[in-house]
């Protein structure tokens, strides 16, 4: 409860980031829909991003990462977009071959 | 405005900021409402004249001034229906998503020199980002309606808007490079002076790129000839099929307000924003000078005239959009994507490189013929990086690669400017 | 009025955005409909952009709105297209899987939270007055950093802290090339195969 009343610190941002991360991981684990898994990945990356921003913010700390935090967050966002493009292409191909996007059906590759 | 409440009226800071925020919200809502009323009336009149008929001429006097009010009243009394197959919550939410997106984009739009709700250093970027959210409401509405027509409209909208964002951003980034800032207020300030200083007349490439920008904005606010999402001859009414009454009119308001927004953005990026074709207020010394911070009546009047100027340009842009709508036939969806990927993107790319080249090599622009130098606040931010270095009191910079060099600051930062001077 | 004057606006907005972010993230987890999931994801990412604005990173916030949310529009469209005729209920995992994953997830959350709250310096707020939000000037600095000049490090006196001033030019170039490769690759993979019926009636794929 003290978290809610105290002045906002890095820890507050870290808590939000942790929640995003865990929901993302759970999303990846529990969804059978390929696009659902992709959405989980986006949540995980976003949680990490929030931590970078929090450590780089000069409103929250003295010795911050400074602009390195923001720059790395930018890189993460851009790479996430690239990853989403590739993953969507894979999902589309998968759908073309299997007429479903249920990832459990992708057992053909098992040796 | 918040500063006014806090400093002059000695209110406490939170109260002052809340009051200012409320007043600004009300102003923007009023602006959008009035603009929508005006545009619907204009649309009817213009379409009437183009089709060789009178348009509304009964309600409220000779010119049918109150036609829109009558329409609005009719819409209010319509029943608010949700179809049986609809996902009710999303269906009801969608118009508000659309409207909120196009409404919040006005946050960063300056109406005159310094008259902007939230001054941002990346105002242009913010507007483009938020404007892209408007499509969300449309997709949600189309999907949640539970109707095939709506779904087709929504998917078309997604394809169209996402593809047109690419050339739109490429066009919008050219003024950013020419002015060296994403701050819309600064971009407007740079174009002070005679109309030859407007970026659209900067060189032939910017002239072309304005038309590419215009095409892309028409497509991204899905006006005809790009109104595939609601093509009524094939899709009944597209994503609007199942909507009625107030929710339908929210979609409509969103469309008109984003038309005004992109036209206003075009006015700022290419047509000098609030600067008139002749710098009258600069000549008689009413406009605020560069370092001026105190309030005075003449400066306020100059800004007010600038605001009127800006709105006139924006409304003119909307009028051209209407003219285009009632003149050109609708494209097919494959033609829409072709126009984007095969024509707009390459053209924008070529003009992008061309405009940058023109600037870097300091080739002549019409403004060179004008002996008068603009008296505005232009050129303030040019040297921002240099100033930072000076403030730090540092003579030596670590170079781009590797260890510290003895290269002075000026060599790294100002080289393009020097080249410009040398070869021009 | 008294309440307004005593409120800490920063904390208020932080709590608002944080609750929205977490709430919609949980919504993503517990919804089965792919379009609802994408909608919740958008709202969660949008509120997260609000958090970025609050932390003094408006450029990253706007970037988040533009790229992520633009990306989710595509996700949404794909979700609609690919699941339009699929049976939603068949895409659920069994109840046992839920229990296990919730337990594991809960443990992970506890671990992360203890780690986040353990460090003393992360919990102590910055004491002196902070700059007003409007003075944040990040776009230019970030751009300069990406092109290899770290303007923000000029003020550092200590040569050790000034290290890394060469900026991010190399990663920037690498990522640009990477993006180009990804774009071409994705377009190649997702291209439409036009099936042409040969004379015997067998569909034959025309590659290219």
XYZ file of C-alpha atoms in Angstrom:
743
model
C 0.000 0.000 0.000
C 2.891 2.324 0.631
C 3.603 2.048 -3.060
C 0.356 3.849 -3.809
C 0.836 6.687 -1.388
C 4.518 7.474 -1.729
C 6.007 9.680 -4.363
C 6.480 7.920 -7.665
C 9.819 6.185 -7.981
C 11.524 3.817 -10.345
C 10.070 0.929 -8.358
C 6.545 1.933 -9.349
C 7.432 1.727 -13.010
C 9.188 -1.577 -12.416
C 6.040 -3.008 -10.853
C 3.988 -2.072 -13.912
C 6.700 -3.472 -16.153
C 6.716 -6.721 -14.187
C 2.953 -7.091 -14.518
C 3.170 -6.495 -18.282
C 5.989 -9.012 -18.561
C 4.198 -11.720 -16.634
C 0.921 -11.271 -18.491
C 2.848 -11.426 -21.742
C 4.590 -14.634 -20.763
C 1.307 -16.177 -19.644
C -0.285 -15.042 -22.880
C 2.419 -16.791 -24.877
C 1.975 -19.919 -22.791
C -1.807 -20.156 -22.771
C -2.904 -18.983 -26.197
C -3.206 -21.510 -28.954
C -3.915 -18.834 -31.501
C -0.713 -17.822 -33.309
C -1.731 -14.177 -33.259
C -2.432 -14.481 -29.541
C 1.141 -15.650 -29.027
C 2.344 -12.673 -31.034
C 0.313 -10.343 -28.822
C 1.991 -11.925 -25.792
C 5.400 -11.158 -27.242
C 4.412 -7.527 -27.750
C 3.397 -7.294 -24.087
C 6.711 -8.760 -22.912
C 8.725 -6.344 -25.024
C 6.643 -3.469 -23.758
C 7.287 -4.422 -20.154
C 11.018 -4.388 -20.810
C 10.700 -1.041 -22.562
C 8.967 0.465 -19.571
C 11.919 -0.507 -17.396
C 14.375 1.143 -19.783
C 12.337 4.330 -19.808
C 12.032 4.332 -16.024
C 15.757 3.907 -15.497
C 16.443 6.609 -18.052
C 13.990 9.144 -16.657
C 15.475 12.134 -14.943
C 12.243 12.672 -13.034
C 12.745 9.520 -11.037
C 16.422 9.196 -10.262
C 19.685 11.078 -10.082
C 22.084 8.714 -11.763
C 19.923 7.731 -14.691
C 20.718 5.906 -17.853
C 19.954 9.224 -19.474
C 19.177 9.101 -23.121
C 20.644 5.637 -23.458
C 17.442 4.301 -21.938
C 15.282 6.071 -24.489
C 17.515 5.106 -27.388
C 17.434 1.449 -26.424
C 13.661 1.663 -26.009
C 13.466 3.045 -29.551
C 15.523 0.148 -30.845
C 13.257 -2.290 -29.035
C 10.139 -0.740 -30.542
C 11.557 -0.851 -34.055
C 12.759 -4.421 -33.702
C 9.388 -5.418 -32.277
C 7.734 -4.029 -35.378
C 10.107 -6.029 -37.576
C 9.450 -9.144 -35.556
C 5.699 -8.645 -35.856
C 5.996 -8.346 -39.629
C 7.929 -11.596 -39.925
C 5.688 -13.413 -37.476
C 2.572 -12.292 -39.321
C 4.040 -13.498 -42.586
C 4.742 -16.854 -40.954
C 1.211 -16.990 -39.534
C -0.224 -16.215 -42.950
C 1.861 -18.944 -44.560
C 0.817 -21.338 -41.837
C -2.801 -20.489 -42.419
C -2.390 -21.045 -46.128
C -0.968 -24.505 -45.499
C -3.109 -25.676 -42.612
C -6.236 -23.477 -42.885
C -5.968 -22.745 -39.167
C -3.735 -20.653 -36.943
C -3.837 -23.047 -34.016
C -0.171 -23.435 -33.071
C -0.791 -26.925 -31.708
C -1.467 -28.087 -35.242
C 2.080 -27.246 -36.240
C 3.342 -30.690 -35.422
C 4.392 -31.575 -38.938
C 7.915 -30.482 -38.246
C 8.376 -33.049 -35.472
C 11.107 -35.454 -36.392
C -3.228 30.084 -20.624
C -2.474 28.179 -17.454
C 0.305 30.652 -16.714
C -2.221 33.462 -17.055
C -4.499 31.890 -14.448
C -1.676 31.105 -12.084
C 0.313 34.341 -12.381
C -2.283 37.021 -13.029
C -5.286 35.699 -11.145
C -3.106 34.100 -8.441
C -4.958 30.816 -8.447
C -3.132 27.778 -7.183
C -1.316 25.815 -9.854
C -3.553 22.720 -10.049
C -6.735 24.795 -10.191
C -5.271 27.058 -12.848
C -4.141 24.152 -14.988
C -7.477 22.369 -14.656
C -9.373 25.523 -15.635
C -7.109 26.086 -18.618
C -7.500 22.477 -19.719
C -11.279 22.682 -19.458
C -11.447 25.932 -21.414
C -9.200 24.560 -24.134
C -11.283 21.398 -24.403
C -14.437 23.423 -24.761
C -12.821 25.615 -27.407
C -11.718 22.625 -29.470
C -15.100 20.912 -29.179
C -16.763 24.141 -30.237
C -14.394 24.497 -33.160
C -15.021 20.931 -34.330
C -18.772 21.288 -33.887
C -18.997 24.541 -35.783
C -16.657 23.241 -38.462
C -18.773 20.117 -38.926
C -21.960 22.212 -39.199
C -20.301 24.474 -41.744
C -18.742 21.653 -43.745
C -21.912 19.630 -44.058
C -23.703 22.692 -45.365
C -20.785 23.455 -47.706
C -20.713 19.889 -48.912
C -24.377 20.053 -49.852
C -24.060 23.400 -51.547
C -20.904 22.473 -53.446
C -22.230 19.119 -54.564
C -25.402 20.867 -55.648
C -23.585 23.424 -57.723
C -21.281 20.806 -59.254
C -24.310 18.747 -60.218
C -26.005 21.825 -61.638
C -28.688 22.220 -58.981
C -29.267 24.564 -56.073
C -28.589 22.478 -53.002
C -30.437 23.316 -49.785
C -32.285 26.611 -50.121
C -35.359 26.413 -47.879
C -34.372 25.859 -44.248
C -33.278 29.092 -42.618
C -33.304 31.677 -45.333
C -32.222 31.855 -48.888
C -29.055 29.801 -48.651
C -30.334 27.035 -46.415
C -28.081 28.027 -43.525
C -29.950 25.910 -40.985
C -30.025 22.761 -43.083
C -27.333 21.109 -40.939
C -29.132 21.952 -37.716
C -32.282 20.360 -39.099
C -30.257 17.307 -40.100
C -28.727 17.125 -36.654
C -32.148 17.295 -35.038
C -33.341 14.478 -37.248
C -30.304 12.388 -36.285
C -30.893 12.996 -32.575
C -34.423 11.697 -32.755
C -33.428 8.527 -34.602
C -33.469 5.294 -32.668
C -30.092 4.035 -31.491
C -30.106 0.500 -32.795
C -27.646 -2.318 -32.307
C -28.061 -5.363 -34.553
C -28.707 -8.804 -33.105
C -25.334 -10.232 -34.150
C -23.353 -7.242 -32.963
C -20.891 -7.363 -30.089
C -22.685 -4.655 -28.273
C -19.937 -3.080 -26.173
C -17.450 -2.742 -29.000
C -20.212 -1.634 -31.330
C -21.226 1.172 -28.999
C -17.644 2.140 -28.186
C -16.291 2.353 -31.726
C -17.608 5.818 -32.731
C -16.135 7.337 -29.598
C -12.742 5.765 -30.290
C -12.754 7.309 -33.735
C -13.882 10.692 -32.510
C -11.497 10.778 -29.557
C -8.537 10.040 -31.827
C -9.235 12.843 -34.262
C -10.112 15.142 -31.366
C -6.895 14.579 -29.444
C -4.781 15.227 -32.516
C -5.803 18.896 -32.135
C -3.683 18.977 -28.968
C -0.544 19.668 -30.944
C -1.968 21.788 -33.762
C -0.974 25.465 -33.495
C -3.615 27.950 -34.619
C -1.349 30.980 -34.570
C 2.120 31.887 -33.414
C 2.282 30.132 -30.060
C -1.440 29.417 -29.897
C -1.206 25.717 -29.290
C -2.704 23.679 -26.475
C 0.294 21.482 -25.780
C 3.511 22.835 -27.258
C 5.558 19.799 -28.166
C 8.938 19.461 -29.758
C 7.600 16.602 -31.832
C 4.143 17.985 -32.555
C 4.037 16.779 -36.139
C 4.986 13.273 -35.102
C 2.336 13.279 -32.412
C -0.367 14.355 -34.853
C 0.561 11.683 -37.371
C 0.632 9.044 -34.635
C -2.732 9.991 -33.170
C -4.356 10.404 -36.550
C -3.450 6.798 -37.292
C -5.557 5.744 -34.301
C -8.746 6.918 -35.950
C -8.808 3.851 -38.149
C -9.161 1.798 -34.988
C -12.696 2.924 -34.339
C -13.615 2.119 -37.901
C -12.188 -1.392 -37.755
C -13.816 -2.075 -34.415
C -17.141 -0.739 -35.598
C -16.961 -2.744 -38.780
C -16.077 -5.935 -36.985
C -18.495 -5.533 -34.097
C -21.463 -4.791 -36.338
C -21.695 -8.458 -37.188
C -22.448 -7.673 -40.806
C -20.551 -8.703 -43.917
C -20.734 -5.233 -45.452
C -19.280 -3.635 -42.356
C -16.513 -6.207 -42.153
C -15.497 -5.646 -45.762
C -15.489 -1.906 -45.198
C -13.328 -2.268 -42.108
C -10.772 -4.501 -43.793
C -10.552 -2.163 -46.745
C -10.039 0.715 -44.344
C -7.206 -1.093 -42.564
C -5.418 -1.931 -45.798
C -5.877 1.569 -47.176
C -4.868 3.580 -44.134
C -1.879 1.438 -43.236
C -0.499 1.634 -46.762
C -1.096 5.350 -47.124
C 0.654 6.111 -43.846
C 3.969 5.372 -45.550
C 3.903 8.055 -48.289
C 2.104 10.434 -45.917
C 4.947 10.264 -43.432
C 7.511 10.589 -46.212
C 5.822 13.761 -47.433
C 5.380 15.254 -43.996
C 9.012 14.692 -43.136
C 10.275 16.950 -45.945
C 9.279 20.231 -44.218
C 10.819 18.773 -41.062
C 14.146 18.420 -42.816
C 13.931 21.799 -44.487
C 13.173 23.520 -41.170
C 15.282 21.317 -38.937
C 12.541 20.769 -36.357
C 9.381 18.758 -35.754
C 7.885 21.560 -33.711
C 4.920 22.826 -35.724
C 5.161 26.300 -34.215
C 8.779 26.549 -35.318
C 7.938 25.271 -38.797
C 5.316 27.993 -39.069
C 7.730 30.650 -37.844
C 10.294 29.682 -40.454
C 7.857 30.556 -43.216
C 7.263 34.126 -42.111
C 7.636 36.844 -44.689
C 6.407 36.950 -48.248
C 4.512 34.008 -49.668
C 7.655 33.056 -51.586
C 9.038 31.836 -48.300
C 6.285 29.219 -48.008
C 7.734 25.776 -48.295
C 5.482 24.804 -51.179
C 7.335 27.366 -53.302
C 10.728 26.423 -51.905
C 11.643 24.345 -54.938
C 9.887 22.227 -57.579
C 10.192 19.096 -55.473
C 8.315 20.540 -52.524
C 5.670 21.765 -54.924
C 5.179 18.231 -56.207
C 5.349 16.722 -52.774
C 2.525 18.911 -51.548
C 0.225 17.283 -54.083
C 1.406 13.834 -53.046
C 0.673 14.836 -49.456
C -2.768 16.044 -50.463
C -3.558 12.779 -52.237
C -2.404 10.762 -49.251
C -4.427 12.783 -46.787
C -7.547 12.448 -48.917
C -6.972 8.703 -48.826
C -6.207 8.522 -45.144
C -9.337 10.403 -44.101
C -11.129 8.185 -46.622
C -12.796 10.818 -48.696
C -13.881 10.077 -52.213
C -12.283 9.062 -54.601
C -10.694 6.907 -51.910
C -13.817 6.243 -49.832
C -13.669 2.508 -50.399
C -14.565 1.683 -46.759
C -18.034 3.131 -47.250
C -18.488 2.666 -50.965
C -22.245 2.847 -51.042
C -22.662 1.404 -54.514
C -20.980 -1.864 -53.537
C -21.034 -2.122 -49.730
C -24.364 -0.461 -48.822
C -22.565 1.952 -46.491
C -19.460 0.002 -45.536
C -18.552 0.186 -41.885
C -21.414 2.628 -41.313
C -24.085 0.174 -42.464
C -25.447 -0.776 -39.054
C -25.042 2.600 -37.395
C -27.792 5.098 -36.898
C -28.558 8.298 -35.074
C -25.997 9.860 -32.820
C -23.329 7.173 -33.207
C -23.409 7.534 -36.958
C -23.007 11.256 -36.605
C -19.997 10.739 -34.329
C -18.257 8.895 -37.159
C -19.189 11.757 -39.411
C -17.892 14.369 -37.010
C -14.635 12.441 -36.779
C -14.329 12.422 -40.545
C -14.933 16.154 -40.891
C -12.693 17.071 -37.999
C -9.822 15.024 -39.365
C -10.368 16.651 -42.770
C -9.931 20.013 -41.094
C -6.941 18.692 -39.200
C -5.009 17.406 -42.207
C -5.820 20.566 -44.147
C -4.548 22.637 -41.251
C -1.440 20.501 -41.147
C -0.944 21.087 -44.865
C -1.335 24.818 -44.263
C 1.380 24.733 -41.611
C 3.762 22.403 -43.397
C 3.529 23.881 -46.879
C 1.534 27.106 -46.900
C 3.106 29.179 -44.189
C 0.617 28.381 -41.437
C -0.684 31.586 -39.913
C 1.597 33.822 -42.006
C -0.314 35.727 -44.639
C 0.945 36.076 -48.201
C 2.146 39.581 -47.341
C 3.789 40.199 -43.958
C 1.567 43.169 -43.115
C 1.726 42.764 -39.366
C 5.473 42.428 -39.422
C 5.799 45.578 -41.524
C 3.694 47.735 -39.208
C 5.475 46.178 -36.251
C 2.471 44.588 -34.545
C 3.656 41.011 -34.606
C 5.708 39.721 -31.702
C 9.422 40.011 -32.198
C 11.866 37.232 -31.571
C 12.750 37.760 -27.937
C 9.471 39.283 -26.873
C 7.598 37.662 -24.012
C 5.274 40.322 -22.590
C 1.659 40.484 -23.667
C 0.447 43.464 -25.725
C -2.760 44.194 -27.554
C -1.270 44.742 -31.007
C 0.597 41.469 -30.814
C -2.607 39.755 -29.763
C -4.439 41.264 -32.725
C -1.683 40.140 -35.062
C -1.995 36.637 -33.678
C -5.769 36.779 -34.050
C -5.389 37.756 -37.687
C -2.913 34.894 -38.046
C -5.472 32.511 -36.566
C -8.101 33.683 -39.057
C -5.541 33.292 -41.804
C -4.753 29.764 -40.725
C -8.406 28.754 -40.493
C -9.064 30.236 -43.918
C -6.271 28.147 -45.415
C -7.527 25.024 -43.674
C -11.121 25.581 -44.836
C -9.849 26.183 -48.345
C -8.119 22.815 -48.209
C -11.334 21.145 -47.091
C -13.202 22.852 -49.928
C -10.751 21.432 -52.448
C -11.315 17.996 -50.934
C -15.059 18.427 -51.473
C -14.496 19.608 -55.010
C -12.399 16.506 -55.683
C -15.032 14.302 -54.105
C -17.833 15.454 -56.352
C -15.661 15.496 -59.464
C -13.767 12.216 -59.568
C -15.297 8.746 -59.656
C -14.427 6.225 -56.979
C -11.424 3.969 -57.550
C -11.410 0.212 -57.179
C -9.566 -1.212 -54.176
C -6.704 -2.546 -56.276
C -6.389 0.838 -57.944
C -6.268 2.498 -54.543
C -3.364 0.314 -53.430
C -1.689 0.745 -56.817
C -1.871 4.517 -56.540
C -0.237 4.271 -53.142
C 2.541 1.788 -53.784
C 3.364 2.430 -57.418
C 2.903 6.174 -57.650
C 2.752 7.938 -54.289
C 5.639 6.124 -52.582
C 8.181 6.435 -55.426
C 7.140 10.006 -56.116
C 7.454 10.898 -52.450
C 10.849 9.202 -52.265
C 12.184 11.020 -55.318
C 10.883 14.373 -54.131
C 12.263 13.712 -50.673
C 15.774 13.228 -52.030
C 15.327 16.092 -54.482
C 14.168 18.578 -51.879
C 17.008 17.647 -49.566
C 19.493 18.029 -52.400
C 18.072 21.415 -53.268
C 18.491 22.523 -49.679
C 21.979 21.100 -49.189
C 23.375 22.457 -52.433
C 21.624 25.780 -51.782
C 20.092 25.983 -55.222
C 18.043 29.098 -55.805
C 14.523 29.350 -54.455
C 11.987 32.072 -55.306
C 12.570 33.635 -51.925
C 16.083 34.656 -52.991
C 14.534 37.122 -55.441
C 12.858 38.954 -52.591
C 15.107 41.609 -51.072
C 13.235 41.674 -47.767
C 14.362 39.284 -45.087
C 11.588 37.868 -42.961
C 11.334 39.573 -39.608
C 9.809 36.669 -37.735
C 11.356 34.356 -35.228
C 12.897 32.234 -37.944
C 16.292 30.710 -37.513
C 16.111 30.434 -33.773
C 16.450 26.704 -33.487
C 18.992 26.266 -36.273
C 21.901 26.416 -33.903
C 20.392 24.438 -31.080
C 23.044 21.737 -31.032
C 25.790 24.320 -31.270
C 24.317 26.237 -28.356
C 24.236 23.099 -26.269
C 27.916 22.632 -26.939
C 28.628 26.254 -26.087
C 26.627 26.088 -22.884
C 28.677 23.125 -21.850
C 31.729 25.268 -22.425
C 33.436 22.471 -24.218
C 35.885 23.171 -26.975
C 36.673 19.614 -27.896
C 34.200 16.965 -28.858
C 34.736 13.274 -29.032
C 34.312 12.625 -32.706
C 31.829 10.373 -34.373
C 34.154 7.403 -34.242
C 36.626 6.449 -31.618
C 38.881 8.503 -29.388
C 38.852 12.170 -28.545
C 40.022 14.419 -31.327
C 40.936 18.041 -31.393
C 38.206 18.746 -33.852
C 36.359 21.850 -32.701
C 32.617 21.744 -32.241
C 31.928 23.882 -35.245
C 33.600 21.425 -37.569
C 31.253 18.654 -36.648
C 27.975 20.432 -36.373
C 28.027 23.335 -38.739
C 29.671 21.802 -41.734
C 26.459 21.565 -43.777
C 25.732 25.205 -43.157
C 29.207 26.230 -44.253
C 28.936 24.173 -47.389
C 25.659 25.821 -48.085
C 27.247 29.228 -47.817
C 30.283 28.232 -49.862
C 28.552 26.833 -52.872
C 25.466 29.024 -52.931
C -10.794 23.075 -4.364
C -8.718 22.102 -1.342
C -8.555 18.559 -2.625
C -7.449 19.775 -6.024
C -4.711 21.878 -4.501
C -3.290 19.109 -2.350
C -3.345 16.369 -4.950
C -0.075 15.167 -6.381
C -0.943 15.253 -10.055
C 2.026 13.237 -11.147
C 1.106 10.367 -8.853
C -2.526 10.588 -9.842
C -1.827 10.336 -13.541
C 0.765 7.665 -12.968
C -1.714 5.543 -11.056
C -4.383 6.089 -13.682
C -2.170 5.049 -16.576
C -0.567 2.221 -14.600
C -3.951 0.755 -13.691
C -5.150 1.021 -17.280
C -1.975 -0.601 -18.583
C -2.091 -3.513 -16.165
C -5.857 -3.928 -16.372
C -5.957 -4.158 -20.139
C -2.926 -6.457 -20.137
C -4.846 -8.822 -17.861
C -7.807 -8.368 -20.191
C -5.650 -9.582 -23.068
C -4.727 -12.643 -21.056
C -8.261 -13.641 -20.169
C -10.121 -12.993 -23.388
C -10.538 -15.611 -26.055
C -11.695 -13.536 -28.981
C -8.723 -12.422 -31.027
C -10.261 -9.062 -31.883
C -10.982 -8.318 -28.245
C -7.418 -9.274 -27.445
C -6.041 -6.904 -30.043
C -8.342 -4.143 -28.789
C -7.191 -4.598 -25.200
C -3.591 -4.737 -26.377
C -4.013 -1.401 -28.106
C -5.483 0.209 -25.024
C -2.735 -1.252 -22.860
C -0.001 -0.024 -25.184
C -1.672 3.368 -25.462
C -1.755 3.788 -21.676
C 1.843 2.641 -21.596
C 2.655 5.462 -24.019
C 1.033 7.731 -21.429
C 3.504 6.373 -18.862
C 6.345 7.166 -21.262
C 5.107 10.739 -21.559
C 4.992 10.960 -17.763
C 8.534 9.676 -17.436
C 9.764 12.466 -19.689
C 10.165 10.490 -22.895
C 7.591 12.042 -25.230
C 9.376 11.010 -28.392
C 9.389 7.360 -27.396
C 5.753 7.714 -26.359
C 4.741 9.069 -29.748
C 6.845 6.382 -31.408
C 4.997 3.793 -29.365
C 1.648 5.183 -30.469
C 2.670 5.285 -34.095
C 4.526 2.010 -34.546
C 3.004 -0.289 -31.996
C -0.534 0.839 -32.464
C -0.143 0.946 -36.230
C 1.254 -2.553 -35.966
C -1.691 -3.711 -33.913
C -4.079 -2.386 -36.531
C -2.504 -4.852 -38.890
C -2.691 -7.550 -36.230
C -6.348 -6.775 -35.806
C -7.064 -6.950 -39.497
C -5.194 -10.231 -39.774
C -6.971 -11.585 -36.747
C -10.311 -10.777 -38.299
C -9.382 -12.226 -41.654
C -7.805 -15.441 -40.401
C -10.414 -16.292 -37.809
C -13.483 -15.211 -39.707
C -14.562 -18.791 -40.318
C -12.723 -20.557 -37.515
C -14.293 -22.021 -34.438
C -13.199 -19.891 -31.513
C -14.020 -22.317 -28.744
C -11.673 -24.954 -30.113
C -8.706 -22.671 -29.515
C -8.826 -22.921 -25.729
C -6.272 -24.770 -23.681
C -7.422 -27.307 -21.052
C -8.121 -26.170 -17.531
C -5.068 -27.917 -16.096
C -2.851 -25.864 -18.356
C -4.415 -22.696 -17.022
C -3.790 -23.714 -13.418
C -0.159 -24.590 -14.050
C 0.539 -21.470 -16.050
C -1.151 -19.239 -13.479
C 0.941 -20.760 -10.699
C 4.152 -20.365 -12.667
C 3.181 -16.859 -13.675
C 2.339 -15.926 -10.101
C 5.705 -17.174 -8.916
C 7.459 -15.235 -11.653
C 5.540 -12.102 -10.695
C 6.471 -12.506 -7.029
C 10.105 -12.945 -8.017
C 10.113 -9.848 -10.210
C 8.309 -7.755 -7.616
C 10.685 -8.686 -4.824
C 13.592 -7.888 -7.103
C 12.081 -4.532 -8.000
C 11.290 -3.558 -4.420
C 14.462 -4.867 -2.852
C 16.866 -2.227 -4.114
C 16.889 0.791 -1.862
C 17.929 3.378 -4.443
C 15.075 2.415 -6.753
C 12.601 3.151 -4.005
C 13.924 6.553 -3.011
C 12.374 9.372 -5.006
C 14.428 12.146 -6.469
C 14.402 14.782 -3.761
C 14.959 18.175 -5.359
C 12.407 19.885 -7.539
C 12.067 18.349 -10.975
C 11.899 20.251 -14.221
C 8.472 21.033 -15.608
C 7.385 18.529 -18.201
C 7.091 21.087 -20.958
C 10.820 21.724 -20.991
C 11.682 18.261 -22.155
C 13.574 18.544 -25.397
C 14.261 15.018 -26.503
C 13.726 14.651 -30.228
C 16.868 16.507 -31.267
C 19.038 14.790 -28.692
C 17.781 11.373 -29.692
C 18.311 12.120 -33.370
C 21.825 13.355 -32.711
C 22.496 10.257 -30.614
C 21.346 8.010 -33.431
C 23.609 9.740 -35.918
C 26.589 9.423 -33.632
C 26.851 12.644 -31.624
C 25.806 12.473 -28.004
C 24.875 16.074 -27.314
C 23.527 15.210 -23.870
C 26.882 13.987 -22.670
C 28.681 17.242 -23.401
C 28.021 18.501 -19.907
C 29.844 15.639 -18.245
C 33.201 16.648 -16.867
C 34.453 13.229 -15.986
C 35.960 11.483 -19.028
C 34.677 8.170 -17.693
C 31.060 9.276 -17.763
C 31.630 10.859 -21.140
C 32.559 7.484 -22.520
C 30.076 6.193 -25.003
C 29.761 9.577 -26.599
C 30.293 8.025 -29.972
C 26.566 7.351 -29.926
C 24.558 4.727 -31.685
C 25.475 5.140 -35.326
C 26.543 1.537 -35.878
C 23.493 -0.077 -34.206
C 21.325 2.372 -36.116
C 22.804 1.330 -39.453
C 22.608 -2.347 -38.554
C 18.970 -2.001 -37.594
C 18.175 -0.101 -40.767
C 19.633 -2.861 -42.912
C 17.885 -5.414 -40.750
C 14.559 -3.675 -41.273
C 15.072 -3.643 -45.012
C 15.848 -7.361 -45.001
C 12.807 -8.026 -42.838
C 10.586 -6.002 -45.120
C 11.698 -7.840 -48.225
C 11.590 -11.190 -46.463
C 8.124 -10.665 -45.036
C 6.792 -9.484 -48.362
C 8.315 -12.536 -50.024
C 6.897 -14.947 -47.479
C 3.444 -13.446 -47.376
C 3.048 -13.025 -51.120
C -0.117 -14.409 -52.608
C 0.314 -17.611 -54.425
C -1.940 -17.535 -57.395
C -3.298 -20.997 -57.996
C -3.873 -21.787 -61.603
C -5.873 -24.796 -62.572
C -3.985 -26.838 -65.103
C -5.754 -28.906 -67.692
C -5.914 -31.929 -65.410
C -7.646 -29.921 -62.741
C -4.828 -30.024 -60.214
C -4.001 -26.739 -58.591
C -0.435 -25.835 -59.348
C 1.320 -23.083 -57.523
C 2.913 -20.401 -59.598
C 5.810 -19.236 -57.516
C 6.827 -15.653 -57.741
